[in-house]
Coordinates of C-alpha atoms and ligand atoms in Angstrom, one line a residue:
M10 CA 3.8 -16.5 -5.6
Y11 CA 2.4 -13.2 -4.5
K12 CA -1.1 -12.1 -5.3
I13 CA -1.1 -8.3 -5.8
A14 CA -4.2 -6.2 -6.1
V15 CA -3.6 -3.5 -8.7
I16 CA -5.5 -0.2 -8.9
P17 CA -4.0 1.8 -11.7
G18 CA -6.5 4.6 -11.1
D19 CA -6.5 7.9 -13.0
G20 CA -4.4 10.3 -15.0
V21 CA -0.8 9.0 -15.2
G22 CA -1.6 6.2 -12.8
P23 CA -2.1 3.5 -15.5
E24 CA 1.1 4.3 -17.4
T25 CA 3.3 4.5 -14.3
I26 CA 1.8 1.3 -12.8
R27 CA 2.5 -0.5 -16.0
E28 CA 6.3 0.3 -15.6
G29 CA 6.2 -0.7 -12.0
I30 CA 4.8 -4.0 -12.9
K31 CA 7.3 -4.4 -15.7
V32 CA 10.2 -3.9 -13.2
L33 CA 8.7 -6.2 -10.6
D34 CA 8.2 -8.9 -13.2
A35 CA 11.8 -8.4 -14.2
V36 CA 13.0 -8.8 -10.7
G37 CA 10.7 -11.8 -10.3
D38 CA 12.5 -13.4 -13.3
V39 CA 15.9 -13.1 -11.7
T40 CA 14.9 -14.1 -8.2
G41 CA 12.3 -16.7 -8.8
I42 CA 9.5 -14.7 -7.3
K43 CA 6.1 -14.9 -9.1
F44 CA 3.5 -12.3 -9.1
E45 CA -0.2 -12.6 -9.9
W46 CA -1.6 -9.2 -10.8
I47 CA -5.3 -8.7 -10.1
H48 CA -6.5 -5.5 -11.7
Y49 CA -9.3 -3.4 -10.4
P50 CA -10.9 -0.6 -12.4
Y51 CA -11.6 1.9 -9.6
G52 CA -11.0 5.6 -10.0
A53 CA -12.6 8.6 -11.7
E54 CA -13.5 7.0 -15.0
H55 CA -15.2 4.0 -13.4
Y56 CA -17.0 6.3 -11.0
L57 CA -18.3 8.7 -13.7
K58 CA -19.5 5.7 -15.8
T59 CA -21.1 3.6 -13.0
G60 CA -21.4 5.8 -9.9
E61 CA -19.5 3.2 -8.0
I62 CA -16.3 4.2 -6.1
L63 CA -15.0 1.2 -4.1
P64 CA -17.6 -1.6 -3.4
Y65 CA -17.4 -3.6 -0.3
D66 CA -17.1 -6.8 -2.2
A67 CA -13.8 -5.6 -3.7
L68 CA -12.4 -4.7 -0.3
K69 CA -13.4 -8.2 0.9
E70 CA -11.6 -9.7 -2.1
M71 CA -8.5 -7.6 -1.6
E72 CA -8.3 -9.2 1.9
K73 CA -7.0 -12.2 0.1
A74 CA -4.2 -10.4 -1.6
D75 CA -0.6 -10.1 -0.3
A76 CA -0.5 -6.4 -1.1
I77 CA -2.1 -3.6 -3.0
Y78 CA -0.3 -1.5 -5.7
L79 CA -2.0 1.8 -6.4
G80 CA -1.2 4.2 -9.2
A81 CA -3.0 7.5 -8.5
V82 CA -6.5 8.7 -8.1
G83 CA -8.1 12.1 -8.9
D84 CA -9.7 13.8 -11.9
P85 CA -10.8 17.4 -12.4
R86 CA -14.3 16.2 -13.3
V87 CA -14.8 14.8 -9.8
K88 CA -15.3 17.2 -6.9
P89 CA -12.4 17.2 -4.5
G90 CA -12.9 14.9 -1.6
I91 CA -15.0 12.2 -3.2
L92 CA -12.3 9.9 -4.5
E93 CA -9.8 10.9 -1.8
K94 CA -12.2 9.9 1.0
E95 CA -14.1 7.1 -0.6
L96 CA -11.2 5.4 -2.4
L97 CA -7.8 6.2 -1.1
L98 CA -8.6 6.9 2.5
K99 CA -11.1 4.1 2.5
L100 CA -8.4 1.7 1.6
R101 CA -6.0 3.0 4.2
F102 CA -8.6 2.9 6.9
Y103 CA -10.3 -0.4 6.0
F104 CA -6.9 -2.2 6.1
D105 CA -5.8 -0.2 9.1
Q106 CA -2.6 0.8 7.3
Y107 CA -1.6 2.9 10.2
V108 CA 2.0 3.6 9.0
N109 CA 2.6 5.9 6.1
L110 CA 6.3 5.3 5.5
R111 CA 7.9 7.8 3.2
P112 CA 11.7 7.5 2.7
I113 CA 13.2 10.8 1.6
K114 CA 16.4 9.8 -0.2
L115 CA 18.3 11.8 -2.8
Y116 CA 20.0 9.6 -5.3
P117 CA 23.3 10.4 -6.9
G118 CA 22.8 12.2 -10.2
V119 CA 19.5 13.7 -9.2
P120 CA 19.5 17.5 -9.0
C121 CA 18.6 18.8 -5.6
P122 CA 16.9 22.2 -5.2
L123 CA 18.8 22.9 -2.1
R124 CA 22.2 24.7 -2.5
D125 CA 25.2 22.6 -1.4
K126 CA 23.1 19.5 -0.5
G127 CA 23.6 16.1 -2.0
P128 CA 22.8 12.5 -1.4
E129 CA 24.9 12.6 1.8
Q130 CA 22.6 15.2 3.2
V131 CA 19.2 14.0 2.1
N132 CA 18.5 10.6 3.4
F133 CA 15.9 10.0 6.2
Y134 CA 12.5 8.4 6.9
V135 CA 9.2 10.1 7.5
V136 CA 6.9 7.9 9.5
R137 CA 3.5 9.5 9.2
E138 CA 0.5 8.3 11.3
N139 CA -2.1 7.3 8.7
T140 CA -5.5 6.7 10.4
E141 CA -6.1 9.5 12.9
D142 CA -5.8 13.2 13.4
F143 CA -7.7 15.5 11.1
Y144 CA -8.2 12.7 8.7
V145 CA -10.9 11.0 10.8
G146 CA -13.5 13.2 9.1
V147 CA -15.5 14.4 12.1
G148 CA -17.0 17.7 11.5
D149 CA -19.8 19.8 10.1
R150 CA -20.7 23.0 8.4
F151 CA -23.8 25.0 8.7
N152 CA -25.2 28.4 7.6
E153 CA -27.6 30.8 9.1
K154 CA -30.7 28.8 8.1
E155 CA -29.3 25.5 9.3
H156 CA -28.4 26.8 12.7
E157 CA -31.7 26.0 14.2
S158 CA -31.5 22.3 13.4
K159 CA -28.0 22.2 14.7
I160 CA -28.9 23.6 18.0
E161 CA -27.0 20.8 19.8
I162 CA -23.7 21.6 18.2
K163 CA -24.3 25.3 18.7
R164 CA -24.7 24.7 22.3
N165 CA -21.6 22.6 22.4
L166 CA -19.6 25.3 20.7
Y167 CA -20.9 27.9 23.0
N168 CA -20.0 25.8 26.0
L169 CA -16.5 25.2 24.7
K170 CA -16.2 29.0 24.4
F171 CA -15.1 28.7 20.8
N172 CA -14.0 31.9 19.2
V173 CA -17.2 32.0 17.2
N174 CA -20.1 34.1 18.1
V175 CA -22.8 31.5 18.1
S176 CA -25.0 33.4 20.7
Q177 CA -25.7 36.3 18.5
E178 CA -29.2 36.7 17.1
K179 CA -28.3 36.1 13.5
P180 CA -25.5 33.5 13.7
E181 CA -22.8 33.4 11.1
E182 CA -22.0 30.5 8.9
I183 CA -19.5 28.2 10.5
A184 CA -17.6 24.9 9.9
Y185 CA -15.5 22.8 12.2
Q186 CA -13.5 19.6 11.9
L187 CA -11.9 17.7 14.7
G188 CA -8.5 16.1 15.0
I189 CA -8.6 13.0 17.0
I190 CA -5.6 11.3 18.5
S191 CA -5.8 8.1 20.6
R192 CA -3.2 6.7 23.1
N193 CA -3.0 3.4 21.3
G194 CA -3.0 5.0 17.9
T195 CA -0.1 7.1 18.9
K196 CA 1.7 4.3 20.7
R197 CA 1.7 2.0 17.7
I198 CA 3.1 4.6 15.2
V199 CA 5.8 5.9 17.6
K200 CA 6.8 2.3 18.3
Y201 CA 7.0 1.7 14.6
A202 CA 9.3 4.7 14.2
F203 CA 11.7 3.5 17.0
E204 CA 11.7 0.0 15.7
L205 CA 12.5 1.3 12.3
A206 CA 15.4 3.4 13.7
K207 CA 16.7 0.3 15.5
R208 CA 16.4 -1.9 12.4
K209 CA 18.2 0.6 10.2
G210 CA 20.9 1.4 12.8
L211 CA 19.7 5.0 13.1
K212 CA 20.3 7.0 16.2
R213 CA 17.7 9.8 16.4
V214 CA 14.0 10.0 16.2
T215 CA 12.3 13.4 15.9
A216 CA 8.7 13.9 16.9
V217 CA 6.7 16.5 15.1
D218 CA 3.7 18.3 16.6
K219 CA 2.2 21.7 17.4
A220 CA 1.8 21.0 21.1
N221 CA 2.2 24.7 21.9
V222 CA -1.2 25.5 20.4
L223 CA -3.1 22.3 19.9
T224 CA -2.5 21.3 23.5
Y225 CA -5.0 18.5 23.8
V226 CA -4.3 16.3 20.8
Y227 CA -0.5 16.9 20.6
G228 CA -0.2 17.1 24.3
L229 CA -1.3 13.4 24.3
W230 CA 0.9 12.7 21.3
R231 CA 4.0 14.1 23.1
E232 CA 3.2 12.2 26.3
V233 CA 3.0 8.9 24.5
F234 CA 6.1 9.7 22.5
E235 CA 7.9 10.3 25.7
E236 CA 6.7 7.0 27.3
V237 CA 7.6 4.9 24.2
S238 CA 11.0 6.5 23.9
Q239 CA 11.9 5.3 27.4
G240 CA 12.1 1.8 25.9
Y241 CA 14.9 2.9 23.5
P242 CA 17.6 4.4 25.7
D243 CA 20.1 4.2 22.9
I244 CA 18.1 6.4 20.5
E245 CA 18.3 10.1 20.9
T246 CA 14.9 12.0 20.8
E247 CA 13.8 15.5 20.1
Y248 CA 10.6 17.5 19.5
N249 CA 10.2 19.8 16.5
F250 CA 7.2 22.0 16.0
V251 CA 5.8 21.5 12.5
D252 CA 6.4 25.1 11.5
A253 CA 10.0 24.9 12.6
I254 CA 10.7 21.6 10.9
T255 CA 9.7 23.0 7.5
M256 CA 12.5 25.5 7.9
W257 CA 15.1 23.0 9.3
L258 CA 14.3 20.5 6.6
V259 CA 15.5 23.1 4.0
K260 CA 18.4 24.3 6.0
N261 CA 19.8 21.1 7.6
P262 CA 18.2 18.0 6.1
E263 CA 21.3 16.0 7.2
W264 CA 20.2 16.4 10.8
Y265 CA 17.2 14.0 10.3
Q266 CA 17.2 10.3 10.5
V267 CA 13.6 9.2 11.5
I268 CA 10.8 11.7 11.8
V269 CA 7.5 10.6 13.3
T270 CA 4.5 12.8 12.7
P271 CA 0.7 13.0 13.1
N272 CA -1.2 12.5 9.9
M273 CA -1.8 16.0 8.5
F274 CA 1.6 17.5 9.3
G275 CA 3.1 14.3 7.8
D276 CA 1.1 15.0 4.6
I277 CA 2.5 18.5 4.4
I278 CA 6.1 17.8 5.2
T279 CA 6.4 14.8 2.9
D280 CA 5.6 17.1 -0.1
L281 CA 8.5 19.2 1.1
G282 CA 10.5 16.0 1.4
A283 CA 9.6 14.9 -2.1
I284 CA 10.9 18.1 -3.6
I285 CA 14.3 17.9 -1.7
Q286 CA 14.8 14.4 -2.9
G287 CA 14.4 15.6 -6.5
G288 CA 10.7 15.9 -7.0
M289 CA 7.4 14.2 -6.9
G290 CA 8.4 11.9 -9.7
L291 CA 10.9 10.2 -7.5
A292 CA 9.0 9.9 -4.1
P293 CA 7.4 6.6 -3.1
G294 CA 5.2 5.9 -0.1
A295 CA 4.0 2.8 1.7
N296 CA 0.8 2.4 3.6
I297 CA 1.7 -0.3 6.0
N298 CA -0.3 -2.5 8.3
P299 CA 2.6 -4.6 9.8
D300 CA 0.1 -7.4 10.6
G301 CA -2.1 -7.1 7.6
I302 CA -2.4 -5.9 4.0
S303 CA -0.3 -3.0 3.0
M304 CA -0.6 -0.7 0.0
F305 CA 2.1 0.9 -2.1
E306 CA 1.8 4.1 -4.1
P307 CA 3.8 7.1 -5.3
I308 CA 3.3 10.2 -3.2
H309 CA 2.3 12.2 -6.3
G310 CA -1.2 12.4 -7.6
S311 CA -2.7 11.6 -11.0
A312 CA -1.3 14.6 -12.9
P313 CA -4.3 14.7 -15.3
K314 CA -2.6 17.0 -17.8
Y315 CA 0.1 14.4 -18.5
K316 CA -2.4 11.6 -18.9
G317 CA -1.7 9.3 -21.8
L318 CA 1.3 11.3 -23.0
N319 CA 3.9 8.7 -21.9
K320 CA 5.8 11.6 -20.2
A321 CA 5.4 11.1 -16.5
N322 CA 8.3 9.8 -14.4
P323 CA 7.5 6.3 -13.4
I324 CA 10.3 6.1 -10.8
A325 CA 8.1 7.0 -7.8
T326 CA 5.8 4.1 -8.6
I327 CA 8.7 1.8 -9.3
L328 CA 10.2 2.7 -6.0
A329 CA 6.9 2.0 -4.4
G330 CA 7.4 -1.5 -5.8
W331 CA 10.8 -1.5 -4.0
L332 CA 9.0 -0.7 -0.7
M333 CA 6.5 -3.5 -1.4
L334 CA 9.3 -6.1 -1.8
E335 CA 10.9 -4.9 1.4
E336 CA 7.6 -5.3 3.3
L337 CA 7.0 -8.7 1.7
G338 CA 10.3 -9.7 3.2
E339 CA 12.0 -10.1 -0.3
Q340 CA 15.2 -8.3 0.7
K341 CA 17.3 -9.4 -2.2
A342 CA 14.7 -8.5 -4.8
A343 CA 14.1 -5.1 -3.1
E344 CA 17.8 -4.4 -3.2
I345 CA 18.1 -5.1 -6.9
V346 CA 15.2 -2.8 -7.7
E347 CA 16.5 0.0 -5.7
K348 CA 20.0 -0.4 -7.1
A349 CA 18.7 -0.5 -10.7
V350 CA 16.8 2.7 -10.1
A351 CA 19.9 4.3 -8.5
E352 CA 22.1 3.2 -11.4
V353 CA 19.8 4.5 -14.1
L354 CA 19.6 7.8 -12.3
R355 CA 23.4 8.0 -11.8
E356 CA 24.1 7.3 -15.4
G357 CA 21.7 10.1 -16.3
K358 CA 21.2 9.1 -19.9
I359 CA 17.5 8.0 -19.7
R360 CA 15.4 10.4 -17.7
T361 CA 12.0 12.0 -18.1
Y362 CA 11.4 15.7 -18.6
D363 CA 11.1 16.5 -14.8
L364 CA 14.8 15.6 -14.5
G365 CA 15.8 17.6 -17.6
G366 CA 15.6 14.6 -19.9
R367 CA 13.5 13.7 -23.0
S368 CA 12.9 10.0 -22.3
T369 CA 9.4 8.6 -22.2
T370 CA 7.7 6.8 -19.2
S371 CA 8.2 3.5 -20.9
E372 CA 11.8 4.1 -21.9
V373 CA 12.6 4.7 -18.2
G374 CA 10.7 1.6 -17.2
D375 CA 12.5 -0.4 -19.9
A376 CA 15.9 0.9 -18.8
I377 CA 15.3 0.0 -15.1
A378 CA 13.9 -3.4 -16.0
R379 CA 17.0 -4.1 -18.2
K380 CA 19.2 -3.0 -15.3
V381 CA 17.3 -5.3 -13.0
S382 CA 18.1 -8.2 -15.3
E383 CA 21.8 -7.3 -15.5
L384 CA 22.1 -6.9 -11.8
G385 CA 20.2 -10.2 -11.3
A386 CA 22.5 -12.0 -13.8
S387 CA 25.7 -10.7 -12.2
N388 CA 24.5 -11.8 -8.8
L389 CA 23.7 -15.4 -9.8
Ligands
IPM424 C1 -1.1 11.9 0.1 C2 -2.3 12.6 -0.5 C3 -3.5 12.1 0.2 C4 -3.4 12.5 1.7 C5 -4.8 12.7 -0.3 C6 -5.0 12.6 -1.8 C7 -6.0 12.2 0.4 O1 -2.1 14.0 -0.5 O2 -1.1 10.7 -0.1 O3 -0.2 12.5 0.6 O4 -3.7 13.6 2.1 O5 -2.9 11.6 2.4
MN425 MN1 -0.1 14.6 0.3

C-alpha cells in the first residue's frame, strides 16, 4: 500500500492527473499494488480564493506520504513567480529533491521534428540539479530612489567592479541575482548521474556548463565533476558548453546517454529535449530525493487555454507515474505502464490533437489503462 499525495493543480493539471491515477490504479489491479490517493487543493484557484499557497502543515503531512504526484501549476490571473516559487520550488526544496530526472525518449510511432531521427537516435537521460544555481533566489532590485537604503549592496557591487556604474551621482536602476553552487550539492548530483549510467549500462556522461564565462560557479562544478568521474573509470566523460549542446542535441541526439547539468541550463535544455521526443505532451519528469520523498510531474505547465476541454495529452503525466513506480522500486508495474504507453503510441489509433489525432484526454487514459490490464493478464 502506497500513500500518494496528489496535487492536481491548475489548468489541465486535474484532467491529466485523473488519467494518471486511472492508469496507476489499473496497474495496481494487475500487480497487487494498492494506492491511497490523498488529494490537496493547492494551486491558483485555492490561492485566489483563500490567499493560501502551500501551508506548512500540508508539507508536514506530506512527509508521511511515499511520493507526491503533481499535475501542473500556473494561471494567468496570478503574477509570474508566486506559484512557481511558493508552491513548486517550495516542494522541491523542502523535500530536498535534488535530482530532476528527465528521460528524453522518442517512442515508435511518434513524429520527431528532427529530420532523419527516430527512436534509435533519441533516447537519453537529463539529470538536472534541482536545488541550487540561479534557483536559490538570492538577489535584489532597486531604482534610483532606493539606492540610498541599499548602500551596502552598492558598495559591494562597486568593490566587485561590476559592469554597472554605481558610483555615478544619479545611479541607474539595477537588479542582480546570484547563482550558487556548492561542492556537496554538485557532488551528489554528479554521483547520481554516474550511478544512473552504471545502473542502465550506459557508457558516457556529458557535463553541461558555461565554465568559459561563469568561471566561479561552473569552475567549481567542473572540478567536482572531474573528481567524481575518477571513481568511474569505465564511463567516458566530456564537457559541453550549454550553448553548444543546444546545437548538438538537434544535430546528433544519438551521441548522448546521460547529461548532467546545473539547474537553469537543465531547465532550458529539457524543453528542447521534450520537443525532440515528440512534444511537451509526452515528457515526464521526476524530482527525486533518493533518501526521502520524491515528486513526479509532467514537464509541461498548466496550459490554461486547454483547461477543462478534455483535449490535453495525458501521456506526460502518465509517464510521470511510470517514473514514480520505478522510484518506488516497483519494476514490474513500471515496465507494464511504459509498455502500455509505447503500444498505444505505436498503434497510433488513439491520440490527442498534439500528435495529429482527435482523441480526448480521457480516451487516451482509457486506452492506456486497458492496455495495462491486457499486458498484466498476459503476464500472469
Ligand atoms: C520546469 C518549470 C519550472 C522550473 C518552473 C515552473 C519553476 O519550468 O519544471 O521545468 O523552472 O523548474
Ligand atoms: Mn522548465
